[in-house]
């Protein structure tokens, strides 16, 4: 990777991925793009940033041409809960955006990173120890775009030789940029509520177990996968990766070890509960471990301690 384009750089993953790539490859070698007209507080204003609607193929092509990009991290998408409210828009952004990225990558010989998700699985998928290769019949529009995205990335690899690689991320917990419209967002919102008011109304049931990962692990996984020897990759799109699996009840109990007065209540949102119930509980990530050396570094206690410290700083520094 020499010249990198991050699409969706102002999002929950994009903000931290852009910073990590700029630190590793040099700020001038990482072009950040987002739907926002300006990077806002999320990104360093002095470093390369372009407004980009990923549905505009010509604009995407111009940016790749101008900056001579050889690698594209394509993060722009509508997440699960929002996509259920706007399925046609989600299909347009998630699928037409992806085909424009793959076509541009084909013409400019770029490698492509595509984030899939546990959302790519459905009710028929084995919920525990979910295999790398298994039934994928998601019941959400978001999940359908993730399965189709995985297959499209595989197609561009074997049909056109595009170096496509991807990860099936679990719910991601981060302190730098807020998540935008996902089902697992509770696992981020709860920290802000705990620090600000010591209570949180959770929209998922107390026993809703889901795979989760702390953002530093998610960023390291994406960079390590894109730097891996391509000849060793059998599963390319997209590797199961996980770090922990917990319920809202377990997360709240861990927070209470630091904030004894913290209380959680449950006001279940049927729509997001139905999405969460259709996803697996814990993925098997052996293929990622064997093929490119994946290892998580953050578990629940370490993540909670660090998140609370980061949110305290963020809410009380200014
Ligand atoms: C969502 N955070 O909730 C995303 C993610 C595994 C879930 O894809 O939609």
mmCIF file of C-alpha atoms and ligand atoms in Angstrom:
data_model
loop_
_atom_site.group_PDB
_atom_site.id
_atom_site.type_symbol
_atom_site.label_atom_id
_atom_site.label_comp_id
_atom_site.label_asym_id
_atom_site.label_seq_id
_atom_site.Cartn_x
_atom_site.Cartn_y
_atom_site.Cartn_z
ATOM 1 C CA UNK A 1 0.000 0.000 0.000
ATOM 2 C CA UNK A 2 1.497 3.390 -1.029
ATOM 3 C CA UNK A 3 -1.373 5.751 -1.822
ATOM 4 C CA UNK A 4 -4.518 4.975 0.145
ATOM 5 C CA UNK A 5 -8.089 6.223 -0.298
ATOM 6 C CA UNK A 6 -10.485 5.948 2.656
ATOM 7 C CA UNK A 7 -14.136 6.252 1.631
ATOM 8 C CA UNK A 8 -16.371 7.008 4.610
ATOM 9 C CA UNK A 9 -13.496 8.539 6.574
ATOM 10 C CA UNK A 10 -15.752 10.523 8.944
ATOM 11 C CA UNK A 11 -17.664 7.441 10.144
ATOM 12 C CA UNK A 12 -17.186 5.282 13.242
ATOM 13 C CA UNK A 13 -14.485 3.077 11.650
ATOM 14 C CA UNK A 14 -13.221 5.691 9.181
ATOM 15 C CA UNK A 15 -12.054 8.262 11.733
ATOM 16 C CA UNK A 16 -9.785 5.828 13.572
ATOM 17 C CA UNK A 17 -8.712 3.914 10.469
ATOM 18 C CA UNK A 18 -7.674 7.142 8.718
ATOM 19 C CA UNK A 19 -5.629 8.244 11.734
ATOM 20 C CA UNK A 20 -3.942 4.828 12.008
ATOM 21 C CA UNK A 21 -3.126 4.692 8.288
ATOM 22 C CA UNK A 22 -1.754 8.253 8.307
ATOM 23 C CA UNK A 23 0.437 7.427 11.272
ATOM 24 C CA UNK A 24 1.737 4.291 9.535
ATOM 25 C CA UNK A 25 1.992 5.499 5.907
ATOM 26 C CA UNK A 26 2.281 9.289 6.199
ATOM 27 C CA UNK A 27 -0.581 11.808 6.173
ATOM 28 C CA UNK A 28 0.017 12.860 2.561
ATOM 29 C CA UNK A 29 -0.354 9.234 1.414
ATOM 30 C CA UNK A 30 -3.844 8.788 2.857
ATOM 31 C CA UNK A 31 -6.714 10.650 1.168
ATOM 32 C CA UNK A 32 -9.827 10.848 3.335
ATOM 33 C CA UNK A 33 -13.251 11.242 1.727
ATOM 34 C CA UNK A 34 -16.675 11.627 3.215
ATOM 35 C CA UNK A 35 -20.236 12.653 2.435
ATOM 36 C CA UNK A 36 -19.746 15.693 4.653
ATOM 37 C CA UNK A 37 -18.528 18.810 2.862
ATOM 38 C CA UNK A 38 -15.708 19.196 5.405
ATOM 39 C CA UNK A 39 -13.923 16.715 7.672
ATOM 40 C CA UNK A 40 -15.251 18.486 10.761
ATOM 41 C CA UNK A 41 -13.598 17.741 14.080
ATOM 42 C CA UNK A 42 -13.281 14.084 13.199
ATOM 43 C CA UNK A 43 -10.190 14.415 11.030
ATOM 44 C CA UNK A 44 -7.136 16.643 10.906
ATOM 45 C CA UNK A 45 -8.187 19.542 8.664
ATOM 46 C CA UNK A 46 -4.721 19.980 7.160
ATOM 47 C CA UNK A 47 -4.555 16.497 5.665
ATOM 48 C CA UNK A 48 -6.004 15.545 2.280
ATOM 49 C CA UNK A 49 -9.825 15.447 2.445
ATOM 50 C CA UNK A 50 -12.391 15.430 -0.385
ATOM 51 C CA UNK A 51 -16.185 15.470 -0.299
ATOM 52 C CA UNK A 52 -17.412 12.325 -2.053
ATOM 53 C CA UNK A 53 -20.821 10.779 -2.645
ATOM 54 C CA UNK A 54 -19.806 7.207 -3.437
ATOM 55 C CA UNK A 55 -22.774 6.945 -5.824
ATOM 56 C CA UNK A 56 -20.936 9.441 -8.091
ATOM 57 C CA UNK A 57 -18.672 7.124 -10.095
ATOM 58 C CA UNK A 58 -17.039 9.946 -12.064
ATOM 59 C CA UNK A 59 -16.077 11.850 -8.901
ATOM 60 C CA UNK A 60 -14.620 8.674 -7.392
ATOM 61 C CA UNK A 61 -12.622 7.982 -10.538
ATOM 62 C CA UNK A 62 -11.268 11.556 -10.583
ATOM 63 C CA UNK A 63 -10.023 11.268 -6.963
ATOM 64 C CA UNK A 64 -8.313 7.910 -7.589
ATOM 65 C CA UNK A 65 -6.728 9.313 -10.760
ATOM 66 C CA UNK A 66 -5.627 12.617 -9.177
ATOM 67 C CA UNK A 67 -4.042 11.021 -6.096
ATOM 68 C CA UNK A 68 -2.828 7.855 -7.912
ATOM 69 C CA UNK A 69 -4.375 5.637 -5.245
ATOM 70 C CA UNK A 70 -3.412 1.960 -5.180
ATOM 71 C CA UNK A 71 -5.591 0.895 -2.251
ATOM 72 C CA UNK A 72 -9.211 1.717 -1.362
ATOM 73 C CA UNK A 73 -10.743 1.150 2.079
ATOM 74 C CA UNK A 74 -14.458 1.347 1.266
ATOM 75 C CA UNK A 75 -16.385 2.019 4.480
ATOM 76 C CA UNK A 76 -19.356 4.076 3.278
ATOM 77 C CA UNK A 77 -22.666 2.300 3.942
ATOM 78 C CA UNK A 78 -25.994 2.663 5.711
ATOM 79 C CA UNK A 79 -25.991 0.422 8.791
ATOM 80 C CA UNK A 80 -28.609 -2.133 9.823
ATOM 81 C CA UNK A 81 -31.248 -0.113 11.701
ATOM 82 C CA UNK A 82 -31.219 2.880 9.329
ATOM 83 C CA UNK A 83 -31.197 0.569 6.292
ATOM 84 C CA UNK A 84 -34.437 -1.034 7.524
ATOM 85 C CA UNK A 85 -36.047 2.415 7.588
ATOM 86 C CA UNK A 86 -34.680 3.373 4.138
ATOM 87 C CA UNK A 87 -34.116 0.090 2.239
ATOM 88 C CA UNK A 88 -34.067 1.591 -1.270
ATOM 89 C CA UNK A 89 -31.562 4.300 -0.283
ATOM 90 C CA UNK A 90 -29.461 1.699 1.551
ATOM 91 C CA UNK A 91 -29.385 -0.512 -1.551
ATOM 92 C CA UNK A 92 -28.346 2.479 -3.673
ATOM 93 C CA UNK A 93 -25.513 3.549 -1.354
ATOM 94 C CA UNK A 94 -24.353 0.097 -0.238
ATOM 95 C CA UNK A 95 -24.519 -1.696 -3.607
ATOM 96 C CA UNK A 96 -24.124 0.990 -6.288
ATOM 97 C CA UNK A 97 -21.399 2.543 -4.160
ATOM 98 C CA UNK A 98 -19.576 -0.787 -3.992
ATOM 99 C CA UNK A 99 -19.835 -1.550 -7.728
ATOM 100 C CA UNK A 100 -18.407 1.921 -8.504
ATOM 101 C CA UNK A 101 -15.507 1.202 -6.126
ATOM 102 C CA UNK A 102 -14.853 -2.206 -7.709
ATOM 103 C CA UNK A 103 -15.049 -0.821 -11.259
ATOM 104 C CA UNK A 104 -12.656 2.001 -10.348
ATOM 105 C CA UNK A 105 -10.353 -0.527 -8.677
ATOM 106 C CA UNK A 106 -10.472 -2.710 -11.802
ATOM 107 C CA UNK A 107 -9.560 0.201 -14.100
ATOM 108 C CA UNK A 108 -6.873 1.677 -11.816
ATOM 109 C CA UNK A 109 -5.536 -1.610 -10.432
ATOM 110 C CA UNK A 110 -6.345 -0.792 -6.803
ATOM 111 C CA UNK A 111 -6.666 -3.248 -3.938
ATOM 112 C CA UNK A 112 -9.987 -2.996 -2.081
ATOM 113 C CA UNK A 113 -10.933 -3.480 1.588
ATOM 114 C CA UNK A 114 -14.644 -4.181 2.157
ATOM 115 C CA UNK A 115 -16.143 -4.420 5.658
ATOM 116 C CA UNK A 116 -18.765 -7.134 5.930
ATOM 117 C CA UNK A 117 -20.498 -7.937 9.210
ATOM 118 C CA UNK A 118 -22.221 -10.501 11.415
ATOM 119 C CA UNK A 119 -25.211 -8.918 9.690
ATOM 120 C CA UNK A 120 -24.319 -11.072 6.656
ATOM 121 C CA UNK A 121 -25.736 -14.056 8.564
ATOM 122 C CA UNK A 122 -29.388 -14.867 9.294
ATOM 123 C CA UNK A 123 -31.662 -17.020 11.481
ATOM 124 C CA UNK A 124 -30.633 -20.279 9.724
ATOM 125 C CA UNK A 125 -26.928 -19.640 10.354
ATOM 126 C CA UNK A 126 -25.434 -21.673 13.259
ATOM 127 C CA UNK A 127 -25.558 -19.120 16.095
ATOM 128 C CA UNK A 128 -22.623 -20.488 18.089
ATOM 129 C CA UNK A 129 -19.135 -21.102 16.730
ATOM 130 C CA UNK A 130 -20.441 -19.715 13.405
ATOM 131 C CA UNK A 131 -18.268 -21.253 10.661
ATOM 132 C CA UNK A 132 -16.343 -19.224 8.080
ATOM 133 C CA UNK A 133 -18.317 -20.945 5.313
ATOM 134 C CA UNK A 134 -21.968 -21.493 6.218
ATOM 135 C CA UNK A 135 -25.571 -20.569 5.451
ATOM 136 C CA UNK A 136 -25.999 -16.858 4.760
ATOM 137 C CA UNK A 137 -29.685 -15.869 4.469
ATOM 138 C CA UNK A 138 -29.900 -12.514 6.278
ATOM 139 C CA UNK A 139 -33.359 -11.045 6.847
ATOM 140 C CA UNK A 140 -32.255 -7.378 6.784
ATOM 141 C CA UNK A 141 -31.562 -5.179 3.754
ATOM 142 C CA UNK A 142 -28.209 -4.343 5.329
ATOM 143 C CA UNK A 143 -27.344 -8.028 5.615
ATOM 144 C CA UNK A 144 -28.439 -8.662 2.020
ATOM 145 C CA UNK A 145 -26.074 -5.893 0.838
ATOM 146 C CA UNK A 146 -23.270 -7.417 2.920
ATOM 147 C CA UNK A 147 -23.709 -10.926 1.479
ATOM 148 C CA UNK A 148 -24.031 -9.500 -2.035
ATOM 149 C CA UNK A 149 -20.984 -7.333 -1.334
ATOM 150 C CA UNK A 150 -18.919 -10.334 -0.240
ATOM 151 C CA UNK A 151 -19.900 -12.230 -3.396
ATOM 152 C CA UNK A 152 -19.279 -9.203 -5.658
ATOM 153 C CA UNK A 153 -15.802 -8.720 -4.139
ATOM 154 C CA UNK A 154 -15.018 -12.406 -4.693
ATOM 155 C CA UNK A 155 -16.279 -12.084 -8.295
ATOM 156 C CA UNK A 156 -14.055 -9.066 -9.045
ATOM 157 C CA UNK A 157 -11.120 -10.998 -7.617
ATOM 158 C CA UNK A 158 -11.487 -14.225 -9.639
ATOM 159 C CA UNK A 159 -13.009 -12.628 -12.795
ATOM 160 C CA UNK A 160 -10.849 -9.460 -13.093
ATOM 161 C CA UNK A 161 -7.927 -10.091 -10.739
ATOM 162 C CA UNK A 162 -8.833 -7.224 -8.362
ATOM 163 C CA UNK A 163 -7.145 -7.750 -4.974
ATOM 164 C CA UNK A 164 -10.296 -7.622 -2.827
ATOM 165 C CA UNK A 165 -10.178 -8.482 0.880
ATOM 166 C CA UNK A 166 -12.760 -8.145 3.648
ATOM 167 C CA UNK A 167 -13.706 -8.800 7.269
ATOM 168 C CA UNK A 168 -17.006 -9.801 8.885
ATOM 169 C CA UNK A 169 -16.913 -7.380 11.796
ATOM 170 C CA UNK A 170 -18.933 -7.882 14.976
ATOM 171 C CA UNK A 171 -20.416 -4.892 16.790
ATOM 172 C CA UNK A 172 -17.698 -2.258 17.177
ATOM 173 C CA UNK A 173 -17.128 -0.217 20.330
ATOM 174 C CA UNK A 174 -15.264 3.069 19.996
ATOM 175 C CA UNK A 175 -14.786 6.399 21.729
ATOM 176 C CA UNK A 176 -13.597 8.669 18.910
ATOM 177 C CA UNK A 177 -16.575 8.840 16.493
ATOM 178 C CA UNK A 178 -20.176 7.920 17.279
ATOM 179 C CA UNK A 179 -21.728 4.979 15.384
ATOM 180 C CA UNK A 180 -24.468 5.878 12.942
ATOM 181 C CA UNK A 181 -27.668 3.851 12.970
ATOM 182 C CA UNK A 182 -26.571 0.345 13.800
ATOM 183 C CA UNK A 183 -28.150 -2.298 16.024
ATOM 184 C CA UNK A 184 -25.038 -2.657 18.190
ATOM 185 C CA UNK A 185 -24.778 1.081 18.885
ATOM 186 C CA UNK A 186 -26.089 0.451 22.430
ATOM 187 C CA UNK A 187 -22.618 -0.838 23.314
ATOM 188 C CA UNK A 188 -21.237 2.658 22.632
ATOM 189 C CA UNK A 189 -24.185 4.787 23.820
ATOM 190 C CA UNK A 190 -24.123 3.076 27.239
ATOM 191 C CA UNK A 191 -20.671 4.498 28.048
ATOM 192 C CA UNK A 192 -21.723 8.099 27.350
ATOM 193 C CA UNK A 193 -24.857 7.581 29.461
ATOM 194 C CA UNK A 194 -22.895 5.968 32.294
ATOM 195 C CA UNK A 195 -20.430 8.864 32.492
ATOM 196 C CA UNK A 196 -23.012 11.627 31.950
ATOM 197 C CA UNK A 197 -25.964 10.416 34.051
ATOM 198 C CA UNK A 198 -25.182 6.994 35.578
ATOM 199 C CA UNK A 199 -28.210 5.392 33.942
ATOM 200 C CA UNK A 200 -29.028 3.983 30.505
ATOM 201 C CA UNK A 201 -32.256 2.791 28.832
ATOM 202 C CA UNK A 202 -31.182 -0.122 26.655
ATOM 203 C CA UNK A 203 -33.159 -0.894 23.488
ATOM 204 C CA UNK A 204 -32.103 -4.570 23.456
ATOM 205 C CA UNK A 205 -33.133 -7.294 25.928
ATOM 206 C CA UNK A 206 -30.727 -7.939 28.812
ATOM 207 C CA UNK A 207 -29.806 -11.404 27.476
ATOM 208 C CA UNK A 208 -29.074 -10.387 23.848
ATOM 209 C CA UNK A 209 -25.666 -11.929 23.266
ATOM 210 C CA UNK A 210 -23.658 -10.569 20.305
ATOM 211 C CA UNK A 211 -20.076 -10.675 19.105
ATOM 212 C CA UNK A 212 -18.234 -7.419 19.803
ATOM 213 C CA UNK A 213 -14.800 -5.864 19.281
ATOM 214 C CA UNK A 214 -12.971 -2.775 20.502
ATOM 215 C CA UNK A 215 -12.083 -0.390 17.681
ATOM 216 C CA UNK A 216 -8.269 -0.600 18.113
ATOM 217 C CA UNK A 217 -8.552 -4.342 17.379
ATOM 218 C CA UNK A 218 -10.834 -3.657 14.391
ATOM 219 C CA UNK A 219 -8.368 -1.182 12.895
ATOM 220 C CA UNK A 220 -5.405 -3.490 13.446
ATOM 221 C CA UNK A 221 -7.308 -6.356 11.765
ATOM 222 C CA UNK A 222 -8.081 -4.272 8.641
ATOM 223 C CA UNK A 223 -4.490 -3.039 8.262
ATOM 224 C CA UNK A 224 -2.985 -6.478 8.960
ATOM 225 C CA UNK A 225 -5.296 -8.137 6.406
ATOM 226 C CA UNK A 226 -4.418 -5.594 3.690
ATOM 227 C CA UNK A 227 -0.683 -6.011 4.420
ATOM 228 C CA UNK A 228 -0.865 -9.821 4.432
ATOM 229 C CA UNK A 229 0.624 -12.010 1.689
ATOM 230 C CA UNK A 230 -2.254 -12.371 -0.786
ATOM 231 C CA UNK A 231 -1.155 -15.865 -1.821
ATOM 232 C CA UNK A 232 -1.985 -17.139 1.688
ATOM 233 C CA UNK A 233 -5.575 -15.851 1.591
ATOM 234 C CA UNK A 234 -8.154 -18.557 0.832
ATOM 235 C CA UNK A 235 -11.253 -16.831 2.171
ATOM 236 C CA UNK A 236 -10.584 -13.188 1.161
ATOM 237 C CA UNK A 237 -14.258 -12.015 1.341
ATOM 238 C CA UNK A 238 -14.840 -12.013 4.113
ATOM 239 C CA UNK A 239 -13.079 -13.302 7.219
ATOM 240 C CA UNK A 240 -14.971 -13.859 10.471
ATOM 241 C CA UNK A 241 -13.175 -11.854 13.163
ATOM 242 C CA UNK A 242 -14.266 -11.390 16.765
ATOM 243 C CA UNK A 243 -12.832 -10.498 20.156
ATOM 244 C CA UNK A 244 -15.589 -11.081 22.695
ATOM 245 C CA UNK A 245 -19.255 -11.960 23.003
ATOM 246 C CA UNK A 246 -21.414 -10.318 25.657
ATOM 247 C CA UNK A 247 -24.950 -9.262 26.615
ATOM 248 C CA UNK A 248 -26.126 -5.787 27.693
ATOM 249 C CA UNK A 249 -26.458 -7.215 31.225
ATOM 250 C CA UNK A 250 -22.807 -8.334 31.248
ATOM 251 C CA UNK A 251 -21.601 -5.023 29.813
ATOM 252 C CA UNK A 252 -23.565 -3.091 32.458
ATOM 253 C CA UNK A 253 -22.103 -5.264 35.241
ATOM 254 C CA UNK A 254 -18.569 -4.515 34.011
ATOM 255 C CA UNK A 255 -19.308 -0.775 33.925
ATOM 256 C CA UNK A 256 -20.697 -0.971 37.494
ATOM 257 C CA UNK A 257 -17.285 -2.195 38.676
ATOM 258 C CA UNK A 258 -16.061 1.333 37.821
ATOM 259 C CA UNK A 259 -19.294 3.312 38.403
ATOM 260 C CA UNK A 260 -21.102 1.501 41.256
ATOM 261 C CA UNK A 261 -24.131 3.779 40.984
ATOM 262 C CA UNK A 262 -24.679 3.017 37.289
ATOM 263 C CA UNK A 263 -28.126 1.550 36.526
ATOM 264 C CA UNK A 264 -29.460 0.041 33.302
ATOM 265 C CA UNK A 265 -33.149 -0.246 32.358
ATOM 266 C CA UNK A 266 -34.558 -2.135 29.363
ATOM 267 C CA UNK A 267 -36.949 -0.407 26.935
ATOM 268 C CA UNK A 268 -36.829 -2.882 24.071
ATOM 269 C CA UNK A 269 -37.133 -1.554 20.517
ATOM 270 C CA UNK A 270 -38.848 -4.435 18.665
ATOM 271 C CA UNK A 271 -37.259 -3.481 15.323
ATOM 272 C CA UNK A 272 -33.676 -3.534 16.561
ATOM 273 C CA UNK A 273 -34.346 -6.542 18.798
ATOM 274 C CA UNK A 274 -35.558 -8.479 15.751
ATOM 275 C CA UNK A 275 -32.380 -7.556 13.862
ATOM 276 C CA UNK A 276 -30.145 -8.606 16.763
ATOM 277 C CA UNK A 277 -32.073 -11.883 17.208
ATOM 278 C CA UNK A 278 -31.375 -12.785 13.556
ATOM 279 C CA UNK A 279 -27.597 -12.575 14.032
ATOM 280 C CA UNK A 280 -25.227 -15.221 15.442
ATOM 281 C CA UNK A 281 -23.992 -15.154 19.039
ATOM 282 C CA UNK A 282 -20.331 -15.981 18.487
ATOM 283 C CA UNK A 283 -18.305 -16.519 15.312
ATOM 284 C CA UNK A 284 -15.455 -18.952 14.741
ATOM 285 C CA UNK A 285 -12.491 -16.868 13.501
ATOM 286 C CA UNK A 286 -9.986 -19.726 13.020
ATOM 287 C CA UNK A 287 -9.569 -19.000 9.290
ATOM 288 C CA UNK A 288 -8.372 -15.447 10.034
ATOM 289 C CA UNK A 289 -5.988 -16.746 12.722
ATOM 290 C CA UNK A 290 -4.479 -19.370 10.409
ATOM 291 C CA UNK A 291 -4.348 -17.432 7.123
ATOM 292 C CA UNK A 292 -3.084 -14.009 8.276
ATOM 293 C CA UNK A 293 -2.358 -14.229 12.013
ATOM 294 C CA UNK A 294 -5.434 -12.516 13.483
ATOM 295 C CA UNK A 295 -5.430 -12.171 17.299
ATOM 296 C CA UNK A 296 -7.650 -9.907 19.398
ATOM 297 C CA UNK A 297 -5.888 -7.890 22.105
ATOM 298 C CA UNK A 298 -8.848 -6.355 23.993
ATOM 299 C CA UNK A 299 -11.297 -8.284 26.165
ATOM 300 C CA UNK A 300 -14.355 -6.914 28.004
ATOM 301 C CA UNK A 301 -12.642 -5.701 31.233
ATOM 302 C CA UNK A 302 -9.792 -3.974 29.370
ATOM 303 C CA UNK A 303 -12.153 -2.376 26.845
ATOM 304 C CA UNK A 304 -14.560 -1.058 29.518
ATOM 305 C CA UNK A 305 -11.738 0.476 31.565
ATOM 306 C CA UNK A 306 -10.266 2.201 28.495
ATOM 307 C CA UNK A 307 -13.647 3.349 27.127
ATOM 308 C CA UNK A 308 -14.637 4.955 30.449
ATOM 309 C CA UNK A 309 -11.297 6.757 30.633
ATOM 310 C CA UNK A 310 -11.634 8.017 27.046
ATOM 311 C CA UNK A 311 -15.263 9.153 27.461
ATOM 312 C CA UNK A 312 -14.473 10.890 30.764
ATOM 313 C CA UNK A 313 -11.748 12.841 28.957
ATOM 314 C CA UNK A 314 -14.058 13.596 26.020
ATOM 315 C CA UNK A 315 -17.034 14.768 28.104
ATOM 316 C CA UNK A 316 -15.155 16.589 30.811
ATOM 317 C CA UNK A 317 -12.159 18.083 29.039
ATOM 318 C CA UNK A 318 -13.946 20.965 27.461
HETATM 319 C C1 LIG B 1 -24.744 -2.452 12.859
HETATM 320 N N1 LIG B 1 -22.640 -1.770 13.848
HETATM 321 O O1 LIG B 1 -25.178 -2.551 14.004
HETATM 322 C C2 LIG B 1 -23.222 -2.393 12.671
HETATM 323 C C3 LIG B 1 -22.642 -3.765 12.507
HETATM 324 C C4 LIG B 1 -22.463 -6.036 13.506
HETATM 325 C C5 LIG B 1 -23.287 -4.816 13.409
HETATM 326 O O2 LIG B 1 -22.634 -4.191 11.203
HETATM 327 O O3 LIG B 1 -25.460 -2.389 11.885
#
